[in-house]
Amino acid sequence: LSGYHSVLAVVLKTSNESPWTDEFDKVELSCLIESISTTNPRIEWKKITSEGPSYVYFDKKISGGLEGRAVIREPASLLITNATRLDTAKYRCEVTAAEDMKSFDEIVIDLVVRVKPVVPKCSVPKSVPFGKSAELSCVEDEGFPKSQYQWFKNREEIPDDPKTSVKFFNSSYTLNADTGTLKFISVRKEDAGEYYCRAKNDAGHAECASQKMEVFVCVLMLLLWLASTDDIDIVGIILGVLVVVIVLLCITVGICCAYKQGYFSSDKQASNNYKIPAKGDGVDYVRTEDEVCMSARH
Ligand SMILES: *[C@@H]1O[C@H](CO)[C@@H](O)[C@H](O)[C@H]1NC(C)=O
Ligand SMILES: *[C@@H]1O[C@H](CO)[C@@H](O)[C@H](O)[C@H]1NC(C)=O
């Protein structure tokens, strides 16, 4: 190829094959002519998308979507003055030098326009039962390259793996930085707090407002939890209290039944009158039991 340089040949090179810029910033697509003999070469730029190539510089004019937003910088570089997200594409610089023996060369530049994330949509359950699962989600679709996600609890970043932190060691969550989901397999009291999420990429970051997640404990769950601990004394005490309550309830219901059936009444006829239909007719019996329950409740 070195022979070409001394002979008549057009050879292109670039100072940056894959430039990037932030949206609304400027960027240069470098196309340098390393060797040429033709004095007035034809320079063209094409944008290559999935729909195929289209002209952005042709006949010494900027055209297409770049019109008014780009200029040619000598000899052949393309300077985009206000990049938009739609400019992310491959661009091809083509130089035709009629008087050279090798009269054509081209070079492809891969441009990435980074877009800052917008404020993500976050969903945090307000109230979760102790021991149940919970899912917190965070989504943002504008950012380019695609956003990564971080979650914060009470202003402190939650580590990807709870086992790497003393504070979160016993928490059952898994955190997916690509999808933004924070999943608790079994929520603890300590998981309650103020949560917010941050979407970030190379262009910047954005956060949603923090939201409170509460953890509530049902009595039954409390008992199950106590039963799962080694503290037998507490379980014993609670079982004792339960037995006393049940015994008291039985005594109350018993006294009520006796009273209703007239054991405390001097009128024996009334009790006889009652007993005969009660055994023969189920409806009356049910009604009687209803009354017992009502009085037991009051
Ligand atoms: C760049 O373009 C955007 C709209 O596409 C416009 O709002 C902004 O003012 C432009 N910036 C400059 C510096 O021209
Ligand atoms: C995690 O659980 C273990 C065993 O239940 C306990 O000894 C330890 O103190 C807990 N650590 C934290 C940070 O709560």
mmCIF file of C-alpha atoms and ligand atoms in Angstrom:
data_model
loop_
_atom_site.group_PDB
_atom_site.id
_atom_site.type_symbol
_atom_site.label_atom_id
_atom_site.label_comp_id
_atom_site.label_asym_id
_atom_site.label_seq_id
_atom_site.Cartn_x
_atom_site.Cartn_y
_atom_site.Cartn_z
ATOM 1 C CA LEU A 1 0.000 0.000 0.000
ATOM 2 C CA SER A 2 2.941 2.327 0.640
ATOM 3 C CA GLY A 3 3.427 2.288 -3.124
ATOM 4 C CA TYR A 4 0.034 3.948 -3.533
ATOM 5 C CA HIS A 5 1.139 6.947 -1.463
ATOM 6 C CA SER A 6 3.915 7.831 -3.856
ATOM 7 C CA VAL A 7 1.679 7.026 -6.813
ATOM 8 C CA LEU A 8 -1.650 8.792 -7.188
ATOM 9 C CA ALA A 9 -4.074 7.574 -4.527
ATOM 10 C CA VAL A 10 -6.708 8.947 -2.162
ATOM 11 C CA VAL A 11 -6.374 7.510 1.362
ATOM 12 C CA LEU A 12 -8.637 8.480 4.289
ATOM 13 C CA LYS A 13 -8.145 8.127 8.036
ATOM 14 C CA THR A 14 -9.951 9.262 11.166
ATOM 15 C CA SER A 15 -8.875 10.477 14.582
ATOM 16 C CA ASN A 16 -11.906 8.794 16.189
ATOM 17 C CA GLU A 17 -13.866 5.865 14.767
ATOM 18 C CA SER A 18 -16.521 5.855 17.496
ATOM 19 C CA PRO A 19 -17.118 9.342 18.885
ATOM 20 C CA TRP A 20 -19.866 10.090 21.394
ATOM 21 C CA THR A 21 -21.513 13.229 22.690
ATOM 22 C CA ASP A 22 -24.347 14.221 24.999
ATOM 23 C CA GLU A 23 -27.618 15.310 23.499
ATOM 24 C CA PHE A 24 -27.699 19.024 22.480
ATOM 25 C CA ASP A 25 -23.890 19.130 22.456
ATOM 26 C CA LYS A 26 -21.530 19.327 19.469
ATOM 27 C CA VAL A 27 -19.449 16.519 18.013
ATOM 28 C CA GLU A 28 -16.994 16.110 15.163
ATOM 29 C CA LEU A 29 -17.031 13.109 12.830
ATOM 30 C CA SER A 30 -13.399 13.141 11.792
ATOM 31 C CA CYS A 31 -12.544 12.323 8.154
ATOM 32 C CA LEU A 32 -8.936 13.163 7.334
ATOM 33 C CA ILE A 33 -7.298 12.882 3.926
ATOM 34 C CA GLU A 34 -3.926 11.227 4.350
ATOM 35 C CA SER A 35 -2.955 11.321 0.702
ATOM 36 C CA ILE A 36 -4.472 12.859 -2.428
ATOM 37 C CA SER A 37 -3.313 14.364 -5.734
ATOM 38 C CA THR A 38 -6.637 15.645 -7.040
ATOM 39 C CA THR A 39 -7.138 19.346 -6.235
ATOM 40 C CA ASN A 40 -10.925 19.351 -6.054
ATOM 41 C CA PRO A 41 -12.130 15.968 -4.747
ATOM 42 C CA ARG A 42 -15.823 15.161 -4.371
ATOM 43 C CA ILE A 43 -16.743 14.744 -0.688
ATOM 44 C CA GLU A 44 -19.962 13.074 0.463
ATOM 45 C CA TRP A 45 -21.355 11.923 3.802
ATOM 46 C CA LYS A 46 -24.043 9.283 4.227
ATOM 47 C CA LYS A 47 -25.968 8.275 7.321
ATOM 48 C CA ILE A 48 -26.473 4.504 7.512
ATOM 49 C CA THR A 49 -29.497 3.296 9.467
ATOM 50 C CA SER A 50 -31.511 0.071 9.393
ATOM 51 C CA GLU A 51 -33.480 1.623 6.511
ATOM 52 C CA GLY A 52 -30.295 2.001 4.456
ATOM 53 C CA PRO A 53 -27.984 4.918 3.594
ATOM 54 C CA SER A 54 -29.218 8.479 3.088
ATOM 55 C CA TYR A 55 -27.290 11.652 2.193
ATOM 56 C CA VAL A 56 -26.357 14.114 4.917
ATOM 57 C CA TYR A 57 -23.745 15.967 2.790
ATOM 58 C CA PHE A 58 -24.065 16.010 -0.978
ATOM 59 C CA ASP A 59 -23.170 18.550 -3.708
ATOM 60 C CA LYS A 60 -21.430 20.734 -1.079
ATOM 61 C CA LYS A 61 -24.659 21.058 0.961
ATOM 62 C CA ILE A 62 -25.793 19.614 4.310
ATOM 63 C CA SER A 63 -29.101 17.835 3.733
ATOM 64 C CA GLY A 64 -31.644 15.618 5.467
ATOM 65 C CA GLY A 65 -32.057 15.690 9.236
ATOM 66 C CA LEU A 66 -28.734 17.499 9.797
ATOM 67 C CA GLU A 67 -29.702 20.610 7.784
ATOM 68 C CA GLY A 68 -28.938 23.736 9.837
ATOM 69 C CA ARG A 69 -27.202 21.669 12.536
ATOM 70 C CA ALA A 70 -23.929 20.688 10.856
ATOM 71 C CA VAL A 71 -21.027 22.133 8.859
ATOM 72 C CA ILE A 72 -18.073 20.654 6.973
ATOM 73 C CA ARG A 73 -14.745 21.303 8.618
ATOM 74 C CA GLU A 74 -11.814 21.176 6.141
ATOM 75 C CA PRO A 75 -10.866 18.956 4.587
ATOM 76 C CA ALA A 76 -13.770 16.511 4.978
ATOM 77 C CA SER A 77 -14.850 16.254 8.634
ATOM 78 C CA LEU A 78 -18.502 16.705 9.601
ATOM 79 C CA LEU A 79 -19.223 18.894 12.648
ATOM 80 C CA ILE A 80 -22.653 18.419 14.208
ATOM 81 C CA THR A 81 -23.351 21.532 16.311
ATOM 82 C CA ASN A 82 -26.455 20.380 18.210
ATOM 83 C CA ALA A 83 -26.743 16.594 18.311
ATOM 84 C CA THR A 84 -30.073 14.884 18.949
ATOM 85 C CA ARG A 85 -30.799 11.318 20.019
ATOM 86 C CA LEU A 86 -31.879 10.523 16.437
ATOM 87 C CA ASP A 87 -28.331 11.214 15.225
ATOM 88 C CA THR A 88 -27.078 7.979 16.820
ATOM 89 C CA ALA A 89 -26.022 5.970 13.723
ATOM 90 C CA LYS A 90 -23.123 4.974 11.488
ATOM 91 C CA TYR A 91 -21.868 7.677 9.099
ATOM 92 C CA ARG A 92 -19.775 7.100 5.987
ATOM 93 C CA CYS A 93 -17.313 9.660 4.620
ATOM 94 C CA GLU A 94 -16.716 9.065 0.882
ATOM 95 C CA VAL A 95 -14.068 10.892 -1.135
ATOM 96 C CA THR A 96 -13.763 10.620 -4.916
ATOM 97 C CA ALA A 97 -10.518 11.958 -6.415
ATOM 98 C CA ALA A 98 -10.850 11.810 -10.192
ATOM 99 C CA GLU A 99 -7.208 12.556 -10.975
ATOM 100 C CA ASP A 100 -5.800 9.857 -8.696
ATOM 101 C CA MET A 101 -5.128 6.318 -9.867
ATOM 102 C CA LYS A 102 -6.884 4.900 -6.798
ATOM 103 C CA SER A 103 -9.677 7.427 -7.066
ATOM 104 C CA PHE A 104 -12.018 6.421 -4.197
ATOM 105 C CA ASP A 105 -11.832 5.829 -0.451
ATOM 106 C CA GLU A 106 -14.369 5.719 2.356
ATOM 107 C CA ILE A 107 -14.370 5.511 6.139
ATOM 108 C CA VAL A 108 -17.178 4.631 8.573
ATOM 109 C CA ILE A 109 -17.724 6.533 11.849
ATOM 110 C CA ASP A 110 -19.975 5.125 14.577
ATOM 111 C CA LEU A 111 -21.659 7.986 16.477
ATOM 112 C CA VAL A 112 -23.433 7.604 19.822
ATOM 113 C CA VAL A 113 -25.480 10.491 21.228
ATOM 114 C CA ARG A 114 -25.998 9.925 24.941
ATOM 115 C CA VAL A 115 -29.316 10.912 26.473
ATOM 116 C CA LYS A 116 -29.730 11.728 30.170
ATOM 117 C CA PRO A 117 -32.286 9.587 32.015
ATOM 118 C CA VAL A 118 -35.587 11.252 32.914
ATOM 119 C CA VAL A 119 -37.125 10.938 36.405
ATOM 120 C CA PRO A 120 -37.942 7.211 36.738
ATOM 121 C CA LYS A 121 -41.395 5.867 37.611
ATOM 122 C CA CYS A 122 -41.080 4.160 40.971
ATOM 123 C CA SER A 123 -43.539 1.858 42.676
ATOM 124 C CA VAL A 124 -43.139 1.091 46.399
ATOM 125 C CA PRO A 125 -45.822 -0.874 48.299
ATOM 126 C CA LYS A 126 -47.186 1.268 51.172
ATOM 127 C CA SER A 127 -47.694 -1.561 53.601
ATOM 128 C CA VAL A 128 -46.431 -5.157 53.539
ATOM 129 C CA PRO A 129 -47.282 -7.966 56.003
ATOM 130 C CA PHE A 130 -44.315 -9.240 57.979
ATOM 131 C CA GLY A 131 -42.810 -12.349 56.374
ATOM 132 C CA LYS A 132 -44.505 -11.798 52.997
ATOM 133 C CA SER A 133 -42.775 -10.961 49.710
ATOM 134 C CA ALA A 134 -42.635 -7.441 48.277
ATOM 135 C CA GLU A 135 -41.518 -5.966 44.967
ATOM 136 C CA LEU A 136 -40.328 -2.412 44.350
ATOM 137 C CA SER A 137 -39.961 -1.313 40.731
ATOM 138 C CA CYS A 138 -38.213 1.556 38.955
ATOM 139 C CA VAL A 139 -38.409 2.272 35.205
ATOM 140 C CA GLU A 140 -37.103 4.962 32.877
ATOM 141 C CA ASP A 141 -37.119 4.652 29.075
ATOM 142 C CA GLU A 142 -35.499 7.838 27.710
ATOM 143 C CA GLY A 143 -31.903 7.319 28.765
ATOM 144 C CA PHE A 144 -29.327 6.177 26.192
ATOM 145 C CA PRO A 145 -27.309 4.052 26.714
ATOM 146 C CA LYS A 146 -30.000 2.237 28.708
ATOM 147 C CA SER A 147 -30.188 3.269 32.359
ATOM 148 C CA GLN A 148 -28.837 1.244 35.255
ATOM 149 C CA TYR A 149 -30.680 1.465 38.570
ATOM 150 C CA GLN A 150 -29.730 2.013 42.195
ATOM 151 C CA TRP A 151 -32.079 1.845 45.190
ATOM 152 C CA PHE A 152 -31.726 3.886 48.385
ATOM 153 C CA LYS A 153 -33.231 3.228 51.799
ATOM 154 C CA ASN A 154 -33.332 6.144 54.227
ATOM 155 C CA ARG A 155 -30.871 7.994 51.911
ATOM 156 C CA GLU A 156 -28.351 5.138 52.018
ATOM 157 C CA GLU A 157 -27.545 3.077 48.922
ATOM 158 C CA ILE A 158 -28.714 -0.524 49.073
ATOM 159 C CA PRO A 159 -25.867 -2.862 48.054
ATOM 160 C CA ASP A 160 -26.439 -5.275 45.140
ATOM 161 C CA ASP A 161 -25.857 -8.169 47.515
ATOM 162 C CA PRO A 162 -27.162 -7.860 51.118
ATOM 163 C CA LYS A 163 -24.409 -10.204 52.342
ATOM 164 C CA THR A 164 -21.785 -7.548 51.585
ATOM 165 C CA SER A 165 -23.167 -5.169 54.226
ATOM 166 C CA VAL A 166 -23.502 -5.497 58.005
ATOM 167 C CA LYS A 167 -26.651 -3.359 57.957
ATOM 168 C CA PHE A 168 -28.504 -5.364 55.276
ATOM 169 C CA PHE A 169 -26.962 -8.762 56.066
ATOM 170 C CA ASN A 170 -30.212 -10.431 57.202
ATOM 171 C CA SER A 171 -32.460 -8.885 54.550
ATOM 172 C CA SER A 172 -33.892 -11.291 51.950
ATOM 173 C CA TYR A 173 -33.845 -8.962 48.936
ATOM 174 C CA THR A 174 -32.390 -9.345 45.456
ATOM 175 C CA LEU A 175 -31.592 -6.243 43.448
ATOM 176 C CA ASN A 176 -31.495 -6.168 39.640
ATOM 177 C CA ALA A 177 -29.558 -3.107 38.455
ATOM 178 C CA ASP A 178 -30.582 -3.710 34.795
ATOM 179 C CA THR A 179 -34.355 -3.906 35.313
ATOM 180 C CA GLY A 180 -34.660 -1.727 38.448
ATOM 181 C CA THR A 181 -36.564 -4.284 40.535
ATOM 182 C CA LEU A 182 -35.891 -4.719 44.240
ATOM 183 C CA LYS A 183 -37.533 -7.942 45.445
ATOM 184 C CA PHE A 184 -37.928 -9.022 49.052
ATOM 185 C CA ILE A 185 -38.584 -12.753 49.483
ATOM 186 C CA SER A 186 -39.652 -12.306 53.107
ATOM 187 C CA VAL A 187 -40.012 -8.816 54.569
ATOM 188 C CA ARG A 188 -38.607 -8.083 58.047
ATOM 189 C CA LYS A 189 -39.544 -5.260 60.431
ATOM 190 C CA GLU A 190 -36.118 -3.736 59.646
ATOM 191 C CA ASP A 191 -36.978 -3.499 55.935
ATOM 192 C CA ALA A 192 -39.511 -0.736 56.622
ATOM 193 C CA GLY A 193 -38.273 2.707 55.586
ATOM 194 C CA GLU A 194 -38.160 5.489 53.004
ATOM 195 C CA TYR A 195 -37.212 4.142 49.565
ATOM 196 C CA TYR A 196 -36.229 5.902 46.350
ATOM 197 C CA CYS A 197 -34.503 4.883 43.117
ATOM 198 C CA ARG A 198 -31.907 6.467 40.829
ATOM 199 C CA ALA A 199 -31.655 5.827 37.078
ATOM 200 C CA LYS A 200 -28.174 6.558 35.732
ATOM 201 C CA ASN A 201 -26.110 6.252 32.595
ATOM 202 C CA ASP A 202 -22.951 7.881 31.201
ATOM 203 C CA ALA A 203 -24.899 11.075 30.377
ATOM 204 C CA GLY A 204 -26.321 11.667 33.861
ATOM 205 C CA HIS A 205 -28.845 10.507 36.433
ATOM 206 C CA ALA A 206 -32.340 11.175 37.779
ATOM 207 C CA GLU A 207 -34.169 10.113 40.946
ATOM 208 C CA CYS A 208 -37.785 9.543 41.910
ATOM 209 C CA ALA A 209 -39.265 10.982 45.121
ATOM 210 C CA SER A 210 -38.844 8.777 48.175
ATOM 211 C CA GLN A 211 -41.825 6.709 49.322
ATOM 212 C CA LYS A 212 -42.506 5.025 52.639
ATOM 213 C CA MET A 213 -42.836 1.253 52.968
ATOM 214 C CA GLU A 214 -44.341 0.002 56.221
ATOM 215 C CA VAL A 215 -44.241 -3.526 57.586
ATOM 216 C CA PHE A 216 -47.146 -4.679 59.758
ATOM 217 C CA VAL A 217 -47.297 -7.718 62.003
ATOM 218 C CA CYS A 218 -50.466 -9.819 62.469
ATOM 219 C CA VAL A 219 -51.030 -11.496 65.872
ATOM 220 C CA LEU A 220 -50.882 -14.961 64.308
ATOM 221 C CA MET A 221 -47.622 -14.086 62.527
ATOM 222 C CA LEU A 222 -46.217 -12.771 65.801
ATOM 223 C CA LEU A 223 -47.052 -16.117 67.436
ATOM 224 C CA LEU A 224 -45.445 -18.046 64.578
ATOM 225 C CA TRP A 225 -42.380 -15.850 64.813
ATOM 226 C CA LEU A 226 -42.156 -16.340 68.571
ATOM 227 C CA ALA A 227 -42.578 -20.087 68.077
ATOM 228 C CA SER A 228 -39.665 -20.045 65.608
ATOM 229 C CA THR A 229 -37.365 -18.373 68.138
ATOM 230 C CA ASP A 230 -35.637 -20.360 70.849
ATOM 231 C CA ASP A 231 -37.387 -18.372 73.573
ATOM 232 C CA ILE A 232 -39.623 -21.123 75.009
ATOM 233 C CA ASP A 233 -40.619 -18.996 78.026
ATOM 234 C CA ILE A 234 -42.501 -16.480 75.870
ATOM 235 C CA VAL A 235 -44.322 -19.247 73.992
ATOM 236 C CA GLY A 236 -45.233 -20.879 77.298
ATOM 237 C CA ILE A 237 -46.603 -17.609 78.692
ATOM 238 C CA ILE A 238 -48.683 -16.980 75.586
ATOM 239 C CA LEU A 239 -50.070 -20.520 75.577
ATOM 240 C CA GLY A 240 -50.901 -20.136 79.292
ATOM 241 C CA VAL A 241 -52.758 -16.899 78.634
ATOM 242 C CA LEU A 242 -54.642 -18.558 75.760
ATOM 243 C CA VAL A 243 -55.718 -21.472 77.991
ATOM 244 C CA VAL A 244 -56.971 -19.056 80.682
ATOM 245 C CA VAL A 245 -58.926 -17.050 78.087
ATOM 246 C CA ILE A 246 -60.517 -20.215 76.644
ATOM 247 C CA VAL A 247 -61.462 -21.500 80.117
ATOM 248 C CA LEU A 248 -63.035 -18.135 81.038
ATOM 249 C CA LEU A 249 -64.952 -18.134 77.746
ATOM 250 C CA CYS A 250 -66.289 -21.642 78.391
ATOM 251 C CA ILE A 251 -67.411 -20.713 81.913
ATOM 252 C CA THR A 252 -69.198 -17.598 80.618
ATOM 253 C CA VAL A 253 -70.966 -19.530 77.842
ATOM 254 C CA GLY A 254 -71.864 -22.313 80.314
ATOM 255 C CA ILE A 255 -73.434 -19.857 82.773
ATOM 256 C CA CYS A 256 -75.350 -18.181 79.961
ATOM 257 C CA CYS A 257 -76.687 -21.542 78.697
ATOM 258 C CA ALA A 258 -77.727 -22.582 82.169
ATOM 259 C CA TYR A 259 -79.461 -19.237 82.667
ATOM 260 C CA LYS A 260 -81.292 -19.449 79.294
ATOM 261 C CA GLN A 261 -82.454 -22.980 79.971
ATOM 262 C CA GLY A 262 -83.921 -21.872 83.248
ATOM 263 C CA TYR A 263 -81.730 -23.671 85.765
ATOM 264 C CA PHE A 264 -81.680 -20.479 87.815
ATOM 265 C CA SER A 265 -85.463 -20.003 87.450
ATOM 266 C CA SER A 266 -88.039 -21.203 90.032
ATOM 267 C CA ASP A 267 -90.621 -21.715 87.272
ATOM 268 C CA LYS A 268 -90.096 -25.396 86.242
ATOM 269 C CA GLN A 269 -92.927 -25.266 83.719
ATOM 270 C CA ALA A 270 -91.127 -22.736 81.608
ATOM 271 C CA SER A 271 -88.092 -24.995 81.327
ATOM 272 C CA ASN A 272 -90.249 -27.992 80.392
ATOM 273 C CA ASN A 273 -92.090 -25.982 77.756
ATOM 274 C CA TYR A 274 -88.791 -24.935 76.264
ATOM 275 C CA LYS A 275 -87.084 -28.332 76.200
ATOM 276 C CA ILE A 276 -89.786 -30.138 74.234
ATOM 277 C CA PRO A 277 -89.771 -27.931 71.088
ATOM 278 C CA ALA A 278 -85.980 -27.468 71.271
ATOM 279 C CA LYS A 279 -85.405 -31.165 70.664
ATOM 280 C CA GLY A 280 -88.115 -31.535 68.050
ATOM 281 C CA ASP A 281 -87.385 -28.418 66.018
ATOM 282 C CA GLY A 282 -83.898 -27.566 64.746
ATOM 283 C CA VAL A 283 -84.744 -23.965 63.861
ATOM 284 C CA ASP A 284 -85.516 -23.065 67.460
ATOM 285 C CA TYR A 285 -82.291 -24.671 68.616
ATOM 286 C CA VAL A 286 -80.190 -22.646 66.181
ATOM 287 C CA ARG A 287 -81.912 -19.459 67.259
ATOM 288 C CA THR A 288 -81.148 -20.280 70.869
ATOM 289 C CA GLU A 289 -77.467 -20.799 70.117
ATOM 290 C CA ASP A 290 -77.392 -17.469 68.289
ATOM 291 C CA GLU A 291 -78.643 -15.773 71.421
ATOM 292 C CA VAL A 292 -75.991 -17.484 73.525
ATOM 293 C CA CYS A 293 -73.278 -16.218 71.188
ATOM 294 C CA MET A 294 -74.713 -12.719 71.254
ATOM 295 C CA SER A 295 -74.745 -12.638 75.019
ATOM 296 C CA ALA A 296 -71.280 -14.165 75.174
ATOM 297 C CA ARG A 297 -70.017 -11.408 72.895
ATOM 298 C CA HIS A 298 -71.683 -8.659 74.977
HETATM 299 C C1 LIG B 1 -30.602 22.313 20.149
HETATM 300 O O1 LIG B 1 -31.835 21.763 19.692
HETATM 301 C C2 LIG B 1 -32.878 21.806 20.625
HETATM 302 C C3 LIG B 1 -34.107 21.152 19.992
HETATM 303 O O2 LIG B 1 -33.769 20.119 19.182
HETATM 304 C C4 LIG B 1 -33.171 23.224 21.051
HETATM 305 O O3 LIG B 1 -34.167 23.225 22.057
HETATM 306 C C5 LIG B 1 -31.910 23.861 21.601
HETATM 307 O O4 LIG B 1 -32.151 25.222 21.889
HETATM 308 C C6 LIG B 1 -30.785 23.745 20.569
HETATM 309 N N1 LIG B 1 -29.545 24.262 21.163
HETATM 310 C C7 LIG B 1 -28.735 25.072 20.517
HETATM 311 C C8 LIG B 1 -27.504 25.469 21.250
HETATM 312 O O5 LIG B 1 -28.991 25.474 19.417
HETATM 313 C C1 LIG B 2 -28.714 -11.414 61.670
HETATM 314 O O1 LIG B 2 -29.266 -12.590 62.211
HETATM 315 C C2 LIG B 2 -28.416 -13.265 63.109
HETATM 316 C C3 LIG B 2 -29.089 -14.577 63.496
HETATM 317 O O2 LIG B 2 -30.488 -14.429 63.576
HETATM 318 C C4 LIG B 2 -28.134 -12.363 64.317
HETATM 319 O O3 LIG B 2 -27.260 -13.012 65.206
HETATM 320 C C5 LIG B 2 -27.492 -11.071 63.814
HETATM 321 O O4 LIG B 2 -27.305 -10.163 64.894
HETATM 322 C C6 LIG B 2 -28.361 -10.417 62.754
HETATM 323 N N1 LIG B 2 -27.645 -9.306 62.207
HETATM 324 C C7 LIG B 2 -28.203 -8.117 62.022
HETATM 325 C C8 LIG B 2 -27.324 -7.050 61.429
HETATM 326 O O5 LIG B 2 -29.364 -7.862 62.324
#
